[in-house]
Structures are given as structure tokens and as C-alpha cells.
Amino acid sequence: MANKTIDHAITAKSLKSAASDPTHAGILSFMRRRYSKVLKDVDAVVWGIPFDAATSNRPGTRFGPQAIRRASAIMDNDPQYPFERDLFEDMAVIDYGDCLLDYGNHQKTPATIEREAKKILKSGAYMLTLGGDHFITLPILRAHAEKYGPLSLVQFDAHQDTWADEKGRIDHGSFVGTAVREGLIDAETSIQIGIRTHAPEDCGIRILYGYEVEEMTAGELADAIVHHVADRATYLTFDIDCLDPAYAPGTGTPVSGGPSSAKILSVLRKLGALNVVGSDVVEVSPAYDHADITAIAGSTIAMYMLGLHAAQLAERR
């Protein structure tokens, strides 16, 4: 125990140090990263947006960031599989905490999220967001598009989220359509994976339906994504309901017939050729979860997103 420490989330002396907290104890940040609002010399920022007022079915994703952080404690000490490295040895990552939102005035929420996201992006750090329902991706896309221009969207989801909507309305089922109309994303180079519902319009976005995901290998899926998006600035968003409810029961709008977590993680691992400039994991609703199945899947997906970014940083340096 001589070299053991606890509460690495507040006691860490370096942003690149590994934690040694017992998995069952200690203050919980995402993968035990140090809680900080200081953005200097930070490579990547993880933050939470505890918002679920745009949910059309079962609420509860405001507790998603907490659940994902808690589940991530199992991945803090060892070299992270399948990247065969301690992701934090050469990548400075902080947990920025949560976005402060007024639960009594939802009309302020989009601007609040966008403002805070712009602050993080201005520092030059990569931003990984833990949701929250899928509406939160819209103001995040606005912040990224201001910096990078129109983005290619890679969306893992059971739903297209392209429903027409009134201007200013807050709904997790229309954010993609709004993003296309605002010019935030380039529909022709965007792609949705795992779709198992139909919306009135597809906005010109390529769709890989659930049955196609079932019939294709992980390698074929990754190749299709990389070929379609190419080297464009890309935003990667993962709605946990992309997974079959057997692997992610804790979500607001589950849809049967989805892929396994193993298959989709294999796809994510092969997306290293993409120029991903930001990402999120959304729609984890722990009240409907069992034994943290969904939270573990969400935290693992988030870890893979950091793993992809760590590999990109290693190539640049």
C-alpha cells in the first residue's frame, strides 16, 4: 500500500498520472481524471451535461453523467484495452465537471451549453461530452462548427432525429434536421449507423439501417464510414440506444434489433482514420438500467473515443 493513493480526482499532481484508487472507493470523476476548470496545457476535456427536458419518452438522462463516471472507475488503473497503453501517459485529460443549467428555465439551456463549449474549444482541447439527452448535441455542434466550419456527422443511433420542428423548440428528436438547416453539418458527408426507425425525411444523410449493421462485419462498417466521411472535420455522437436493449436497457427510447456492444466497439476501434474533432455519449438513463450494464457500455464507448484521440495525438507528436 506504500505507493497507493486515493481520491486521485482531487489529489493528482499531474494530469498525465495514473490513478491507484481502489475501484470501489474514492472520489469519482471520469476515469479518475483530476477535476479542474483550468484549461491550460490540457489535451482533452471530459464534461457532463445533465439535461433531459427534451426527452420524448422516459426521462432520467440528467443522471447519465454521474452513472458514466461511476462505471468508468473500473478502467482507471490498467493499460486500456484494446489500445495497449495507458491513455493518460502522454495525453493530459481533465474532468471539467458538469455544465450548470437552470432547471426552471430550459429556454436558456442551448445558449448556456454553447457558451461553455466555446470556452473549452477556445483552449484548443478536444471535448468529450457525457449526456444528457440527445438535444445537447445541437448547441455543441454550433460551437464546433464556429471553429471548424460545417462538420461531417457520424451518428450511432436507433433514431434519425431529423423530424421537422419549430424554431427554438427543444426536442431530442429534431436536432439533426435543425443542424442540417443551420449549415452546421454537411449532410452529403454525414452518416447514421444502426437506425431502426423511420422519420419523414433523411436530410440527405446516408443511413446504415439496423439490419445492415447486423449483416455487415465490423470491418465493413468501419470501412463504409471512413470511405463516406474521408478526412473531413468530423463530430462523433453516440446515442446509447444504438445498442440493442439487451446491451443497453437504461435508456429513454429503446428499440429492439440493435447490435451488440462488442460489435460496435470493434467498429469504433477501426475509426482511427477519421478526423474526429469532438464527440459525445448520450441518452444513458440509469433509472432503467440493471447492474450498470448501460453505464458500463457508455463509459467504455467514451473511453474508446479518448483512445482514438490519444492515437491521433501520438501521430502528430
Coordinates of C-alpha atoms in Angstrom, one line a residue:
M1 CA 0.0 0.0 0.0
A2 CA 3.0 2.3 0.2
N3 CA 2.6 3.6 -3.3
K4 CA -1.2 3.7 -3.2
T5 CA -3.2 6.9 -3.2
I6 CA -6.9 7.7 -3.0
D7 CA -9.1 10.5 -4.3
H8 CA -6.9 11.0 -7.4
A9 CA -9.7 13.2 -8.8
I10 CA -8.6 15.9 -6.5
T11 CA -5.1 14.9 -5.3
A12 CA -3.4 14.2 -8.6
K13 CA -0.3 16.2 -9.0
S14 CA -0.1 15.6 -12.8
L15 CA -2.7 15.5 -15.5
K16 CA -0.8 12.5 -17.0
S17 CA -0.6 10.4 -13.9
A18 CA -2.3 7.1 -13.5
A19 CA -4.7 6.6 -10.6
S20 CA -4.4 3.9 -7.9
D21 CA -7.6 4.3 -6.0
P22 CA -9.4 1.1 -5.1
T23 CA -12.0 0.5 -7.7
H24 CA -14.7 0.5 -5.1
A25 CA -13.7 3.7 -3.3
G26 CA -12.5 7.3 -3.8
I27 CA -14.0 10.4 -5.4
L28 CA -15.5 9.5 -8.8
S29 CA -14.5 11.5 -11.9
F30 CA -14.4 10.1 -15.4
M31 CA -11.6 7.5 -15.2
R32 CA -10.4 9.3 -12.1
R33 CA -9.1 12.3 -14.1
R34 CA -8.4 15.3 -12.0
Y35 CA -11.4 17.7 -11.5
S36 CA -10.3 21.1 -12.8
K37 CA -11.6 24.2 -14.6
V38 CA -8.1 25.2 -15.7
L39 CA -7.7 24.5 -19.4
K40 CA -4.1 25.4 -19.9
D41 CA -1.9 22.6 -21.3
V42 CA -4.9 20.3 -21.5
D43 CA -5.2 17.9 -24.4
A44 CA -8.8 16.7 -23.8
V45 CA -11.7 17.7 -21.6
V46 CA -14.4 15.4 -20.4
W47 CA -17.5 17.2 -19.1
G48 CA -21.1 16.4 -18.3
I49 CA -24.4 18.0 -19.4
P50 CA -27.1 16.7 -17.0
F51 CA -30.1 17.7 -19.1
D52 CA -33.2 15.6 -20.1
A53 CA -36.0 18.1 -20.6
A54 CA -36.1 17.4 -24.3
T55 CA -36.9 13.7 -23.9
S56 CA -40.0 12.4 -25.7
N57 CA -40.4 9.1 -23.7
R58 CA -38.7 8.0 -20.5
P59 CA -36.7 10.8 -18.7
G60 CA -33.7 10.3 -16.4
T61 CA -30.7 11.1 -18.6
R62 CA -29.8 14.0 -16.4
F63 CA -28.3 11.3 -14.2
G64 CA -26.3 10.0 -17.2
P65 CA -23.0 11.8 -16.5
Q66 CA -23.0 10.5 -12.9
A67 CA -23.6 7.0 -14.0
I68 CA -21.0 7.0 -16.7
R69 CA -18.4 8.4 -14.3
R70 CA -19.2 5.8 -11.7
A71 CA -18.9 3.0 -14.2
S72 CA -15.6 4.3 -15.6
A73 CA -13.9 3.6 -12.3
I74 CA -13.2 0.0 -13.5
M75 CA -10.9 1.4 -16.2
D76 CA -8.7 3.8 -14.3
N77 CA -5.5 1.8 -13.4
D78 CA -4.6 -0.6 -16.1
P79 CA -3.5 -0.1 -19.7
Q80 CA -6.7 0.4 -21.6
Y81 CA -7.9 -2.4 -23.8
P82 CA -7.7 -2.6 -26.8
F83 CA -5.3 0.4 -27.1
E84 CA -2.5 -1.4 -25.2
R85 CA -1.4 1.8 -23.5
D86 CA -2.1 4.0 -20.5
L87 CA -4.1 6.6 -22.4
F88 CA -3.0 9.3 -19.9
E89 CA 0.7 8.7 -20.0
D90 CA 1.1 11.1 -22.9
M91 CA -2.4 12.8 -23.0
A92 CA -3.4 15.4 -20.4
V93 CA -7.1 14.9 -19.6
I94 CA -9.2 16.7 -17.0
D95 CA -12.8 16.1 -15.9
Y96 CA -14.3 19.6 -16.2
G97 CA -17.3 18.7 -14.1
D98 CA -20.8 19.5 -15.3
C99 CA -22.4 22.3 -17.2
L100 CA -24.5 24.4 -14.8
L101 CA -28.1 24.7 -16.1
D102 CA -31.2 26.4 -14.8
Y103 CA -33.7 23.5 -14.4
G104 CA -36.5 26.1 -14.2
N105 CA -35.7 27.9 -17.5
H106 CA -35.0 25.5 -20.3
Q107 CA -35.0 28.2 -23.0
K108 CA -31.7 29.3 -21.6
T109 CA -30.1 25.9 -21.9
P110 CA -28.9 25.9 -25.5
A111 CA -27.1 29.2 -25.2
T112 CA -25.6 28.1 -21.8
I113 CA -24.2 24.9 -23.3
E114 CA -22.9 26.6 -26.4
R115 CA -21.2 29.3 -24.4
E116 CA -19.4 26.9 -22.2
A117 CA -18.5 24.6 -25.1
K118 CA -16.9 27.5 -26.9
K119 CA -14.8 28.3 -23.9
I120 CA -13.5 24.8 -23.8
L121 CA -12.8 24.6 -27.5
K122 CA -11.0 28.0 -27.5
S123 CA -8.4 26.4 -25.3
G124 CA -7.5 24.0 -28.1
A125 CA -8.6 21.0 -26.1
Y126 CA -10.6 18.1 -27.5
M127 CA -14.0 17.9 -25.9
L128 CA -15.8 14.7 -24.9
T129 CA -19.3 15.3 -23.6
L130 CA -21.3 13.0 -21.4
G131 CA -25.1 13.5 -21.7
G132 CA -27.9 14.1 -21.1
D133 CA -30.4 13.6 -23.8
H134 CA -29.5 14.0 -27.5
F135 CA -30.7 17.6 -27.8
I136 CA -27.4 18.7 -26.1
T137 CA -25.6 17.8 -29.3
L138 CA -27.1 20.7 -31.2
P139 CA -25.5 23.6 -29.2
I140 CA -22.3 21.6 -29.1
L141 CA -22.4 21.3 -32.9
R142 CA -22.9 25.1 -33.1
A143 CA -19.7 25.6 -31.0
H144 CA -17.7 23.2 -33.1
A145 CA -19.0 24.5 -36.4
E146 CA -17.9 28.0 -35.5
K147 CA -14.4 26.7 -35.0
Y148 CA -14.1 24.1 -37.8
G149 CA -16.8 25.0 -40.3
P150 CA -19.6 22.6 -41.4
L151 CA -18.9 19.2 -39.9
S152 CA -19.4 15.6 -41.1
L153 CA -21.6 13.9 -38.5
V154 CA -21.0 10.3 -37.6
Q155 CA -24.1 9.3 -35.6
F156 CA -24.6 5.9 -33.9
D157 CA -28.3 5.8 -33.1
A158 CA -31.6 3.9 -33.4
H159 CA -33.3 7.1 -34.5
Q160 CA -32.6 9.6 -37.3
D161 CA -33.5 12.7 -35.2
T162 CA -34.4 14.6 -38.4
W163 CA -38.0 15.4 -37.5
A164 CA -39.2 18.9 -38.6
D165 CA -39.5 21.3 -35.7
E166 CA -40.5 24.9 -34.8
K167 CA -37.6 27.3 -34.4
G168 CA -36.4 27.5 -30.8
R169 CA -38.2 24.3 -29.7
I170 CA -36.2 21.9 -27.6
D171 CA -36.6 18.3 -28.7
H172 CA -34.1 15.4 -28.8
G173 CA -35.8 14.1 -32.0
S174 CA -35.1 17.0 -34.3
F175 CA -31.5 18.2 -33.6
V176 CA -30.0 16.6 -36.7
G177 CA -32.6 18.2 -39.0
T178 CA -32.0 21.6 -37.3
A179 CA -28.2 21.2 -37.6
V180 CA -28.6 20.5 -41.4
R181 CA -30.8 23.5 -41.9
E182 CA -28.4 25.7 -39.9
G183 CA -25.5 24.6 -42.0
L184 CA -23.7 23.1 -39.0
I185 CA -23.2 19.7 -40.7
D186 CA -22.7 18.6 -44.3
A187 CA -25.4 16.1 -44.9
E188 CA -23.7 14.6 -48.0
T189 CA -20.7 13.5 -46.0
S190 CA -22.6 12.5 -42.8
I191 CA -23.7 9.0 -41.9
Q192 CA -26.0 7.4 -39.4
I193 CA -25.4 3.9 -38.1
G194 CA -27.9 1.5 -36.5
I195 CA -31.1 3.3 -37.5
R196 CA -34.2 1.2 -36.6
T197 CA -37.0 3.7 -37.0
H198 CA -38.3 5.9 -39.9
A199 CA -38.6 9.7 -39.9
P200 CA -40.4 11.7 -42.7
E201 CA -37.1 12.9 -44.1
D202 CA -33.4 11.8 -44.1
C203 CA -32.0 15.3 -44.9
G204 CA -29.7 13.6 -47.5
I205 CA -27.7 11.8 -44.8
R206 CA -26.5 8.3 -45.6
I207 CA -28.1 5.6 -43.4
L208 CA -26.9 2.2 -42.4
Y209 CA -30.0 0.6 -41.0
G210 CA -30.1 -1.9 -38.2
Y211 CA -30.5 -4.9 -40.5
E212 CA -27.4 -3.7 -42.5
V213 CA -25.4 -3.4 -39.3
E214 CA -26.5 -7.0 -38.5
E215 CA -25.4 -8.3 -41.9
M216 CA -22.1 -6.4 -42.2
T217 CA -18.9 -7.2 -40.3
A218 CA -17.3 -4.6 -38.0
G219 CA -14.6 -4.1 -40.6
E220 CA -17.1 -3.5 -43.4
L221 CA -19.0 -1.0 -41.3
A222 CA -15.9 0.9 -40.4
D223 CA -14.7 1.0 -44.0
A224 CA -18.1 2.3 -45.1
I225 CA -17.9 5.1 -42.5
V226 CA -14.3 6.1 -43.3
H227 CA -14.9 6.0 -47.0
H228 CA -18.0 8.1 -46.8
V229 CA -16.6 10.8 -44.5
A230 CA -13.0 10.8 -45.7
D231 CA -10.7 13.3 -44.0
R232 CA -13.3 16.0 -43.2
A233 CA -13.6 17.5 -39.7
T234 CA -15.9 15.1 -38.0
Y235 CA -18.2 15.1 -35.0
L236 CA -18.9 11.7 -33.5
T237 CA -22.1 11.3 -31.5
F238 CA -23.2 8.1 -29.8
D239 CA -26.7 7.6 -28.6
I240 CA -26.6 4.6 -26.4
D241 CA -29.9 3.3 -27.8
C242 CA -27.9 2.4 -30.9
L243 CA -27.2 -0.8 -29.0
D244 CA -29.9 -3.4 -28.6
P245 CA -31.8 -3.1 -25.3
A246 CA -30.2 -6.4 -24.2
Y247 CA -26.9 -4.4 -24.0
A248 CA -28.3 -1.0 -23.1
P249 CA -31.6 -1.3 -21.2
G250 CA -31.1 2.0 -19.4
T251 CA -32.2 4.5 -22.0
G252 CA -35.3 6.5 -22.7
T253 CA -36.4 5.2 -26.1
P254 CA -35.1 1.6 -26.5
V255 CA -35.6 -0.1 -29.9
S256 CA -35.1 -3.9 -30.4
G257 CA -33.0 -5.3 -33.2
G258 CA -29.8 -3.4 -32.5
P259 CA -26.1 -4.5 -32.4
S260 CA -24.2 -5.8 -29.5
S261 CA -21.7 -3.7 -27.6
A262 CA -18.9 -5.9 -28.7
K263 CA -19.6 -5.4 -32.4
I264 CA -20.0 -1.6 -32.1
L265 CA -16.8 -1.3 -30.0
S266 CA -15.0 -3.2 -32.8
V267 CA -16.3 -0.6 -35.3
L268 CA -15.2 2.3 -33.1
R269 CA -11.7 0.8 -32.7
K270 CA -11.3 0.9 -36.5
L271 CA -12.2 4.6 -37.0
G272 CA -8.7 5.9 -36.4
A273 CA -8.5 7.3 -39.9
L274 CA -11.3 9.8 -39.2
N275 CA -10.5 13.4 -38.3
V276 CA -12.7 13.5 -35.2
V277 CA -12.7 16.9 -33.6
G278 CA -15.3 16.3 -30.9
S279 CA -17.6 13.6 -29.5
D280 CA -20.3 12.7 -27.1
V281 CA -22.1 9.8 -25.5
V282 CA -25.8 10.5 -24.7
E283 CA -29.1 9.1 -23.5
V284 CA -27.8 6.9 -20.7
S285 CA -30.7 6.8 -18.2
P286 CA -29.6 4.9 -15.1
A287 CA -33.1 4.5 -13.6
Y288 CA -33.9 1.9 -16.2
D289 CA -30.5 0.2 -16.1
H290 CA -29.7 -3.1 -14.5
A291 CA -26.3 -3.9 -12.8
D292 CA -24.9 -0.8 -14.6
I293 CA -25.0 -2.6 -18.0
T294 CA -25.8 0.6 -19.9
A295 CA -23.5 2.8 -17.8
I296 CA -20.6 0.4 -18.4
A297 CA -21.3 0.4 -22.1
G298 CA -21.5 4.2 -22.2
S299 CA -18.2 4.7 -20.2
T300 CA -16.4 2.1 -22.4
I301 CA -17.6 4.0 -25.6
A302 CA -16.3 7.2 -24.1
M303 CA -13.0 5.6 -23.2
Y304 CA -12.7 4.4 -26.8
M305 CA -13.3 8.0 -28.0
L306 CA -10.4 9.1 -25.8
G307 CA -8.3 6.2 -27.1
L308 CA -8.9 7.3 -30.7
H309 CA -7.8 10.8 -29.8
A310 CA -4.7 9.6 -27.9
A311 CA -3.7 7.7 -31.1
Q312 CA -4.2 10.9 -33.2
L313 CA -2.1 12.9 -30.7
A314 CA 0.7 10.3 -30.9
E315 CA 0.8 10.6 -34.6
R316 CA 1.1 14.3 -34.6
R317 CA 3.9 14.5 -31.9

